[in-house]
Tab-separated table of C-alpha atoms in Angstrom:
chain	number	residue	atom	x	y	z
A	1	MET	CA	6.370	-11.654	-17.156
A	2	TYR	CA	6.255	-13.329	-13.736
A	3	LYS	CA	3.091	-15.266	-13.008
A	4	ARG	CA	1.559	-13.446	-9.940
A	5	ILE	CA	-0.460	-15.455	-7.437
A	6	LEU	CA	-3.170	-12.877	-7.078
A	7	TYR	CA	-6.217	-14.313	-8.792
A	8	ARG	CA	-7.319	-12.654	-12.031
A	9	PRO	CA	-10.044	-10.162	-10.904
A	10	ILE	CA	-11.369	-9.734	-14.472
A	11	GLU	CA	-12.776	-13.270	-14.251
A	12	SER	CA	-15.316	-12.051	-11.663
A	13	GLY	CA	-16.581	-9.491	-14.178
A	14	TYR	CA	-16.590	-6.828	-11.455
A	15	SER	CA	-14.781	-3.504	-11.701
A	16	PHE	CA	-11.787	-3.347	-9.425
A	17	PHE	CA	-9.048	-1.195	-7.868
A	18	LEU	CA	-5.468	-2.470	-7.804
A	19	LEU	CA	-3.468	-0.529	-5.286
A	20	GLY	CA	0.273	-0.746	-4.729
A	21	PRO	CA	3.522	1.227	-4.932
A	22	ARG	CA	4.901	2.256	-8.292
A	23	GLY	CA	7.226	-0.319	-9.802
A	24	THR	CA	5.462	-3.425	-8.458
A	25	GLY	CA	4.190	-4.321	-11.912
A	26	LYS	CA	0.493	-3.281	-11.721
A	27	THR	CA	0.241	-1.907	-15.250
A	28	THR	CA	1.991	-4.917	-16.908
A	29	TRP	CA	-0.107	-7.313	-14.998
A	30	VAL	CA	-3.473	-5.688	-15.744
A	31	ARG	CA	-2.731	-5.206	-19.429
A	32	ASN	CA	-1.617	-8.846	-19.683
A	33	MET	CA	-5.026	-9.887	-18.281
A	34	LEU	CA	-7.108	-7.756	-20.575
A	35	ASP	CA	-7.762	-8.515	-24.243
A	36	ASN	CA	-6.380	-6.270	-26.998
A	37	GLU	CA	-9.750	-4.500	-27.356
A	38	HIS	CA	-9.649	-2.787	-23.911
A	39	VAL	CA	-9.431	0.983	-23.566
A	40	TYR	CA	-6.213	2.204	-21.906
A	41	VAL	CA	-6.196	5.563	-20.182
A	42	ASN	CA	-2.704	6.372	-18.906
A	43	LEU	CA	-2.729	9.283	-16.536
A	44	LEU	CA	1.061	9.316	-16.501
A	45	ASP	CA	0.877	10.493	-20.129
A	46	ALA	CA	1.131	14.317	-20.012
A	47	ASN	CA	-1.471	14.992	-22.709
A	48	THR	CA	-4.046	12.542	-21.337
A	49	PHE	CA	-3.548	13.891	-17.818
A	50	ARG	CA	-3.886	17.510	-18.951
A	51	THR	CA	-7.131	16.843	-20.878
A	52	LEU	CA	-8.849	14.871	-18.038
A	53	ASP	CA	-7.539	17.022	-15.216
A	54	ALA	CA	-9.154	20.100	-16.816
A	55	ASN	CA	-12.469	18.253	-17.138
A	56	PRO	CA	-12.698	14.818	-15.505
A	57	SER	CA	-16.128	14.155	-17.070
A	58	ARG	CA	-14.380	13.831	-20.438
A	59	ILE	CA	-13.587	10.220	-19.399
A	60	GLY	CA	-16.931	9.627	-21.180
A	61	GLU	CA	-15.142	10.262	-24.508
A	62	TYR	CA	-13.038	7.123	-23.944
A	63	LEU	CA	-15.877	4.722	-23.472
A	64	PRO	CA	-16.054	1.724	-25.849
A	65	LYS	CA	-19.211	1.039	-27.800
A	66	ASN	CA	-19.298	-2.433	-26.431
A	67	LYS	CA	-19.875	-2.423	-22.657
A	68	GLU	CA	-18.189	-5.824	-22.359
A	69	ARG	CA	-14.919	-4.119	-23.171
A	70	TRP	CA	-12.898	-3.046	-20.139
A	71	ILE	CA	-11.692	0.547	-19.457
A	72	PHE	CA	-8.320	0.547	-17.771
A	73	ILE	CA	-7.366	3.804	-16.021
A	74	ASP	CA	-3.759	3.696	-14.865
A	75	GLU	CA	-2.674	5.773	-11.759
A	76	VAL	CA	-6.283	7.011	-11.194
A	77	GLN	CA	-5.202	8.838	-8.017
A	78	ARG	CA	-3.760	11.565	-10.148
A	79	ILE	CA	-7.308	12.779	-10.849
A	80	PRO	CA	-9.387	11.570	-7.889
A	81	GLU	CA	-12.337	13.689	-8.877
A	82	MET	CA	-12.747	11.397	-11.801
A	83	LEU	CA	-14.078	8.656	-9.445
A	84	ASN	CA	-17.437	10.376	-9.380
A	85	ASP	CA	-17.845	9.884	-13.129
A	86	VAL	CA	-16.408	6.310	-12.868
A	87	HIS	CA	-19.017	5.546	-10.210
A	88	TYR	CA	-21.843	6.653	-12.514
A	89	LEU	CA	-20.458	4.778	-15.488
A	90	ILE	CA	-20.164	1.524	-13.462
A	91	GLU	CA	-23.833	1.932	-12.584
A	92	GLU	CA	-24.497	2.270	-16.324
A	93	GLY	CA	-22.845	-1.147	-16.971
A	94	TYR	CA	-19.251	-0.256	-17.880
A	95	ARG	CA	-16.416	-2.242	-16.366
A	96	PHE	CA	-13.291	-0.515	-15.011
A	97	ALA	CA	-9.808	-1.658	-13.986
A	98	LEU	CA	-8.272	1.094	-11.875
A	99	THR	CA	-4.748	1.174	-10.559
A	100	GLY	CA	-3.432	3.603	-7.977
A	101	SER	CA	-0.320	4.261	-5.891
A	102	SER	CA	-1.609	6.826	-3.327
A	103	ALA	CA	-4.212	5.695	-0.759
A	104	ARG	CA	-4.682	9.253	0.530
A	105	LYS	CA	-5.605	10.751	-2.795
A	106	LEU	CA	-8.045	7.921	-3.537
A	107	ARG	CA	-9.668	8.251	-0.148
A	108	ARG	CA	-9.903	12.009	-0.688
A	109	GLY	CA	-11.370	11.411	-4.154
A	110	GLY	CA	-14.117	9.130	-2.823
A	111	VAL	CA	-13.217	5.500	-3.062
A	112	ASN	CA	-16.016	4.904	-0.598
A	113	LEU	CA	-18.417	6.055	-3.335
A	114	LEU	CA	-17.444	2.842	-5.180
A	115	ALA	CA	-17.798	0.522	-2.216
A	116	GLY	CA	-19.576	-2.540	-3.552
A	117	ARG	CA	-19.120	-1.338	-7.114
A	118	ALA	CA	-15.385	-1.944	-7.416
A	119	ARG	CA	-13.464	-4.567	-5.465
A	120	ILE	CA	-10.124	-3.546	-3.932
A	121	HIS	CA	-7.003	-5.572	-4.283
A	122	THR	CA	-3.404	-4.858	-3.117
A	123	PHE	CA	-0.302	-5.517	-5.250
A	124	HIS	CA	3.174	-6.158	-3.795
A	125	PRO	CA	6.694	-6.703	-4.954
A	126	LEU	CA	7.534	-10.245	-6.212
A	127	ILE	CA	7.601	-13.158	-3.788
A	128	MET	CA	9.471	-16.458	-3.898
A	129	GLN	CA	6.358	-18.382	-5.104
A	130	GLU	CA	6.139	-16.153	-8.170
A	131	ILE	CA	9.817	-16.210	-9.035
A	132	GLY	CA	10.207	-20.026	-8.678
A	133	SER	CA	13.562	-21.666	-9.363
A	134	GLU	CA	15.146	-18.315	-10.252
A	135	PHE	CA	14.762	-17.021	-6.671
A	136	SER	CA	18.018	-15.875	-5.123
A	137	LEU	CA	17.903	-15.005	-1.404
A	138	LEU	CA	21.277	-13.258	-1.736
A	139	HIS	CA	20.048	-10.989	-4.540
A	140	ALA	CA	16.751	-10.334	-2.778
A	141	LEU	CA	18.571	-9.301	0.391
A	142	SER	CA	20.730	-6.782	-1.478
A	143	TYR	CA	18.457	-5.501	-4.236
A	144	GLY	CA	14.960	-6.318	-3.224
A	145	LEU	CA	12.013	-7.872	-5.128
A	146	LEU	CA	10.699	-5.103	-7.350
A	147	PRO	CA	10.222	-6.780	-10.760
A	148	THR	CA	12.605	-4.556	-12.716
A	149	SER	CA	15.322	-4.746	-10.008
A	150	TYR	CA	14.995	-8.548	-9.980
A	151	LYS	CA	15.070	-9.025	-13.703
A	152	LEU	CA	18.442	-7.184	-13.640
A	153	ARG	CA	19.900	-9.663	-11.087
A	154	LYS	CA	22.648	-10.799	-13.493
A	155	LYS	CA	23.913	-7.229	-13.501
A	156	PRO	CA	23.832	-6.039	-9.905
A	157	GLU	CA	25.192	-2.635	-10.842
A	158	ASP	CA	22.035	-2.136	-13.018
A	159	SER	CA	19.808	-3.183	-10.161
A	160	LEU	CA	21.542	-0.660	-7.936
A	161	GLU	CA	21.130	2.059	-10.538
A	162	TYR	CA	17.428	1.252	-10.963
A	163	LEU	CA	16.848	1.465	-7.144
A	164	SER	CA	18.686	4.739	-7.001
A	165	SER	CA	16.659	6.148	-9.814
A	166	TYR	CA	13.436	4.787	-8.261
A	167	ILE	CA	14.098	6.608	-5.046
A	168	ASN	CA	15.478	9.789	-6.531
A	169	SER	CA	12.860	10.258	-9.315
A	170	TYR	CA	9.705	8.498	-8.190
A	171	LEU	CA	9.787	9.618	-4.528
A	172	THR	CA	10.694	13.147	-5.471
A	173	GLU	CA	7.888	13.303	-8.082
A	174	GLU	CA	5.301	11.822	-5.711
A	175	ILE	CA	6.308	13.971	-2.723
A	176	LYS	CA	6.082	17.123	-4.854
A	177	GLU	CA	2.648	16.088	-6.054
A	178	GLU	CA	1.463	15.415	-2.511
A	179	GLY	CA	2.389	19.070	-1.695
A	180	ARG	CA	2.885	18.223	2.012
A	181	VAL	CA	6.666	18.812	2.244
A	182	ARG	CA	8.062	22.318	2.359
A	183	LYS	CA	11.700	21.422	1.948
A	184	LEU	CA	12.577	18.267	0.083
A	185	SER	CA	16.067	18.170	1.548
A	186	TYR	CA	14.634	17.617	5.015
A	187	PHE	CA	12.445	14.838	3.755
A	188	ASN	CA	15.398	13.143	2.023
A	189	ARG	CA	17.332	13.299	5.315
A	190	PHE	CA	14.351	11.769	7.047
A	191	LEU	CA	14.267	8.888	4.606
A	192	GLU	CA	17.858	7.983	5.398
A	193	ILE	CA	17.394	8.363	9.135
A	194	ALA	CA	14.186	6.320	9.044
A	195	SER	CA	16.024	3.518	7.216
A	196	PHE	CA	18.245	3.084	10.324
A	197	SER	CA	15.069	2.432	12.295
A	198	GLN	CA	13.872	-0.363	10.010
A	199	GLY	CA	12.395	-3.104	12.146
A	200	GLN	CA	12.887	-1.069	15.350
A	201	PRO	CA	10.274	0.557	17.673
A	202	ILE	CA	9.967	4.028	16.354
A	203	ASN	CA	11.108	6.998	18.508
A	204	THR	CA	9.873	9.979	16.605
A	205	THR	CA	11.532	12.383	19.069
A	206	ASN	CA	14.958	11.030	18.307
A	207	ILE	CA	14.289	10.967	14.591
A	208	ALA	CA	13.127	14.584	14.657
A	209	ARG	CA	16.204	15.600	16.508
A	210	GLU	CA	18.468	14.010	13.874
A	211	CYS	CA	16.469	15.446	10.981
A	212	PHE	CA	16.402	19.001	12.511
A	213	VAL	CA	12.568	19.138	12.264
A	214	SER	CA	9.718	18.974	14.757
A	215	ARG	CA	8.138	15.728	15.958
A	216	LEU	CA	4.926	16.662	14.198
A	217	THR	CA	6.807	16.973	10.949
A	218	VAL	CA	8.219	13.491	11.394
A	219	ASP	CA	4.770	12.135	12.082
A	220	ASN	CA	3.663	13.819	8.844
A	221	TYR	CA	6.593	12.296	6.973
A	222	PHE	CA	5.712	8.801	8.137
A	223	SER	CA	2.117	9.464	7.150
A	224	ILE	CA	3.226	10.353	3.644
A	225	LEU	CA	5.129	7.060	3.300
A	226	GLU	CA	2.070	5.183	4.441
A	227	ASP	CA	-0.227	7.070	2.055
A	228	LEU	CA	2.093	6.352	-0.867
A	229	LEU	CA	2.097	2.698	0.104
A	230	LEU	CA	5.874	2.909	0.549
A	231	GLY	CA	5.976	1.662	4.121
A	232	SER	CA	3.799	0.652	6.970
A	233	PHE	CA	3.751	0.348	10.733
A	234	LEU	CA	3.808	-2.906	12.619
A	235	PRO	CA	1.889	-2.454	15.893
A	236	PRO	CA	2.692	-4.255	19.181
A	237	PHE	CA	0.718	-7.357	20.127
A	238	THR	CA	-1.095	-6.692	23.366
A	239	SER	CA	-3.963	-9.192	23.405
A	240	ARG	CA	-4.249	-10.915	26.832
A	241	ALA	CA	-0.933	-9.301	27.826
A	242	LYS	CA	0.216	-10.334	31.325
A	243	ARG	CA	3.551	-8.436	31.095
A	244	GLU	CA	4.414	-4.854	30.359
A	245	ILE	CA	4.610	-4.500	26.644
A	246	VAL	CA	6.555	-1.976	24.570
A	247	LYS	CA	3.842	0.231	22.910
A	248	GLN	CA	5.685	1.965	20.130
A	249	PRO	CA	5.043	0.526	16.635
A	250	LYS	CA	7.863	-0.633	14.311
A	251	PHE	CA	8.140	0.675	10.766
A	252	TYR	CA	9.126	-1.191	7.638
A	253	PHE	CA	9.720	0.108	4.119
A	254	PHE	CA	7.654	-1.965	1.646
A	255	ASP	CA	10.626	-3.518	-0.177
A	256	VAL	CA	14.021	-4.654	1.079
A	257	GLY	CA	15.793	-3.175	-1.961
A	258	VAL	CA	14.393	0.291	-1.220
A	259	TYR	CA	15.431	-0.111	2.371
A	260	ARG	CA	18.959	-1.204	1.535
A	261	ASN	CA	19.388	1.686	-0.947
A	262	LEU	CA	18.331	4.210	1.660
A	263	ARG	CA	20.385	2.599	4.449
A	264	GLN	CA	23.868	3.785	3.572
A	265	MET	CA	26.766	1.779	5.081
A	266	GLY	CA	29.360	3.687	6.958
A	267	PRO	CA	32.950	2.609	7.770
A	268	LEU	CA	31.970	1.662	11.358
A	269	ASP	CA	28.790	-0.261	10.398
A	270	ASN	CA	28.504	-3.966	10.911
A	271	ILE	CA	26.886	-5.871	7.970
A	272	THR	CA	24.665	-7.769	10.529
A	273	GLN	CA	23.084	-4.443	11.447
A	274	VAL	CA	21.700	-4.276	7.947
A	275	ASP	CA	21.195	-7.981	7.169
A	276	GLY	CA	19.011	-8.586	10.180
A	277	PRO	CA	16.373	-6.022	9.251
A	278	ALA	CA	16.660	-7.049	5.582
A	279	LEU	CA	15.806	-10.624	6.450
A	280	GLU	CA	12.903	-9.473	8.564
A	281	THR	CA	11.635	-7.287	5.659
A	282	ILE	CA	11.664	-10.218	3.212
A	283	VAL	CA	9.662	-12.364	5.609
A	284	LEU	CA	7.149	-9.567	6.232
A	285	GLN	CA	6.855	-8.869	2.451
A	286	HIS	CA	5.917	-12.474	1.947
A	287	LEU	CA	3.492	-12.626	4.813
A	288	ARG	CA	1.683	-9.515	3.746
A	289	ALA	CA	1.574	-10.377	0.004
A	290	ILE	CA	0.283	-13.910	0.544
A	291	ASN	CA	-2.261	-12.795	3.158
A	292	ASP	CA	-3.602	-10.172	0.751
A	293	TYR	CA	-3.520	-12.327	-2.392
A	294	LEU	CA	-5.217	-15.339	-0.769
A	295	LYS	CA	-7.597	-13.103	1.290
A	296	ARG	CA	-6.715	-14.820	4.552
A	297	GLY	CA	-7.561	-11.896	6.761
A	298	TYR	CA	-4.641	-12.169	9.223
A	299	ARG	CA	-3.169	-9.154	10.990
A	300	PHE	CA	0.510	-8.756	11.791
A	301	TYR	CA	2.183	-7.512	14.990
A	302	TYR	CA	5.382	-7.754	16.918
A	303	TRP	CA	5.795	-8.589	20.626
A	304	ARG	CA	8.332	-7.075	23.011
A	305	THR	CA	8.284	-6.844	26.780
A	306	LYS	CA	9.769	-4.088	28.948
A	307	TYR	CA	12.366	-6.646	29.976
A	308	GLY	CA	13.723	-7.164	26.467
A	309	PHE	CA	11.987	-10.445	25.417
A	310	GLU	CA	10.944	-10.039	21.800
A	311	VAL	CA	9.349	-11.880	18.874
A	312	ASP	CA	9.699	-10.335	15.452
A	313	PHE	CA	6.297	-11.215	13.974
A	314	ILE	CA	2.934	-12.308	15.448
A	315	VAL	CA	0.418	-13.511	12.903
A	316	TYR	CA	-3.054	-13.253	14.352
A	317	LYS	CA	-6.596	-13.923	13.353
A	318	ARG	CA	-9.413	-14.464	15.834
A	319	GLY	CA	-10.408	-18.135	16.154
A	320	ASN	CA	-7.014	-19.377	14.801
A	321	PRO	CA	-3.824	-20.381	16.647
A	322	ILE	CA	-1.364	-17.487	16.986
A	323	ILE	CA	1.767	-17.838	14.851
A	324	ALA	CA	4.943	-16.419	16.372
A	325	ILE	CA	8.031	-15.961	14.152
A	326	GLU	CA	11.510	-15.020	15.251
A	327	VAL	CA	14.043	-14.168	12.400
A	328	LYS	CA	17.795	-14.571	12.792
A	329	GLY	CA	20.368	-13.676	10.207
A	330	SER	CA	23.009	-16.167	11.316
A	331	ASP	CA	23.947	-19.696	10.151
A	332	TYR	CA	23.705	-21.048	13.688
A	333	LEU	CA	21.658	-20.531	16.852
A	334	ASN	CA	22.411	-20.486	20.532
A	335	SER	CA	20.199	-20.755	23.645
A	336	LYS	CA	19.635	-16.957	23.953
A	337	ASP	CA	18.050	-16.883	20.432
A	338	PHE	CA	15.133	-18.883	21.760
A	339	LYS	CA	14.387	-16.770	24.842
A	340	GLY	CA	11.844	-14.513	23.154
A	341	LEU	CA	9.774	-17.383	21.737
A	342	LYS	CA	9.964	-19.300	25.002
A	343	SER	CA	8.760	-16.300	26.914
A	344	PHE	CA	5.920	-15.787	24.430
A	345	LYS	CA	4.995	-19.509	24.586
A	346	GLU	CA	4.679	-19.296	28.343
A	347	GLN	CA	1.961	-16.705	27.998
A	348	TYR	CA	0.296	-18.039	24.762
A	349	SER	CA	0.520	-21.775	25.187
A	350	ASP	CA	-1.592	-22.479	22.118
A	351	SER	CA	0.723	-20.537	19.756
A	352	LYS	CA	2.748	-22.097	16.926
A	353	CYS	CA	6.311	-20.909	17.257
A	354	TYR	CA	8.966	-20.694	14.519
A	355	ILE	CA	12.508	-19.547	14.509
A	356	ILE	CA	13.984	-19.080	11.013
A	357	TYR	CA	17.621	-18.639	10.085
A	358	ARG	CA	20.141	-19.562	7.394
A	359	GLY	CA	20.960	-23.039	8.828
A	360	SER	CA	19.363	-26.514	8.745
A	361	PRO	CA	15.879	-27.259	10.036
A	362	ARG	CA	15.249	-29.141	13.305
A	363	LYS	CA	12.855	-29.269	16.272
A	364	GLN	CA	13.713	-27.543	19.511
A	365	GLY	CA	11.013	-28.562	22.003
A	366	GLU	CA	7.804	-26.804	20.973
A	367	ILE	CA	9.655	-24.504	18.617
A	368	THR	CA	10.063	-25.368	14.947
A	369	VAL	CA	13.495	-24.350	13.547
A	370	MET	CA	13.545	-23.692	9.749
A	371	ASN	CA	15.800	-22.418	7.120
A	372	ILE	CA	14.487	-19.090	5.775
A	373	VAL	CA	14.046	-20.172	2.177
A	374	ASP	CA	12.049	-23.256	3.373
A	375	PHE	CA	9.891	-21.035	5.572
A	376	LEU	CA	9.130	-18.596	2.738
A	377	MET	CA	7.888	-21.548	0.630
A	378	LEU	CA	5.804	-22.743	3.541
A	379	ILE	CA	3.882	-19.494	4.195
A	380	PRO	CA	0.895	-20.129	1.792
A	381	SER	CA	0.028	-23.482	3.371
A	382	LEU	CA	0.933	-22.136	6.804
A	383	LEU	CA	-1.712	-19.377	6.518
A	384	GLY	CA	-4.154	-21.473	4.627
A	385	ALA	CA	-3.965	-24.706	6.688
A	386	ILE	CA	-5.046	-23.155	9.924
A	387	THR	CA	-7.626	-20.628	8.658
A	388	ASN	CA	-11.329	-20.993	9.369
A	389	THR	CA	-12.322	-19.538	6.041
């Protein structure tokens, strides 16, 4: 059991949602927090699901006699209509721990009904701070940071098998449940094509052409991935822009291992074409997880001008210095690697600029150069040290 840095929400005494993709460890983490007297309602269990799906109000049959005991409903999005009953029961003094892996189904089921009644938290794959001395950048780059995949790191072939099973079974199961894909084969092709766009401005027209579907279908496919918390867009940073900025968002799968498993290597592929986006993904995973867990309230962007100057990540929160981060996959740097950050610094003079790579740390003018592992370790203090909250 890895010690996660998200604070224990049961200590507040309030009911809560814990949202995150399957396989991130939500169930294990919640059950580890609760005492042995809690009520566990597993909606992945066929019999339990069938009973409550037929009549969601029967959740009342699972209530403990002691209202101090928690009711844990796992994968609550499978029966979103149950949230109406949960809302009522929270008002009656019962405490619920609710996990979910589909934002769309929960929104449709009325999460807003519980606003102020159940606090919402987001769960992510593992990060370096949770793994500690066992952290291996090499393994993370190849097989990702889902807990099961990482625990299998001593047997890489088992990690690979797990990731393949995760994609083939979980995605297929969830997509079928969503009921928004007519032909699964087209969606599977889309997943592979989309993996080639990891960390790149999205051109839905080109992706649609390669997938043999319409542009609207591709937009729907990306929407499904967002709804299932399996990926997210990174918008362009346009605040106070003095130059023409590329307006298309980038897209990142939520875990580098899932990306690597989808991104098949061909005989003509260069490993740097895969490692570069993989390093970016690890950095973004850490930024998002730590920001969510510590409730820092930052937003993330990328910056790219029409003339090709680019910065991979912009970390922004009003009232705080802008953090600009450029990620390089090499062991050494040359002068052109600094052009994007220097161009950004010219426009945003108060920004804090970092370039991270596999080599040794140093200072390059107003740009801090760091090894990627050192930077990952720095993120909590980096976000916390300059926050106004």
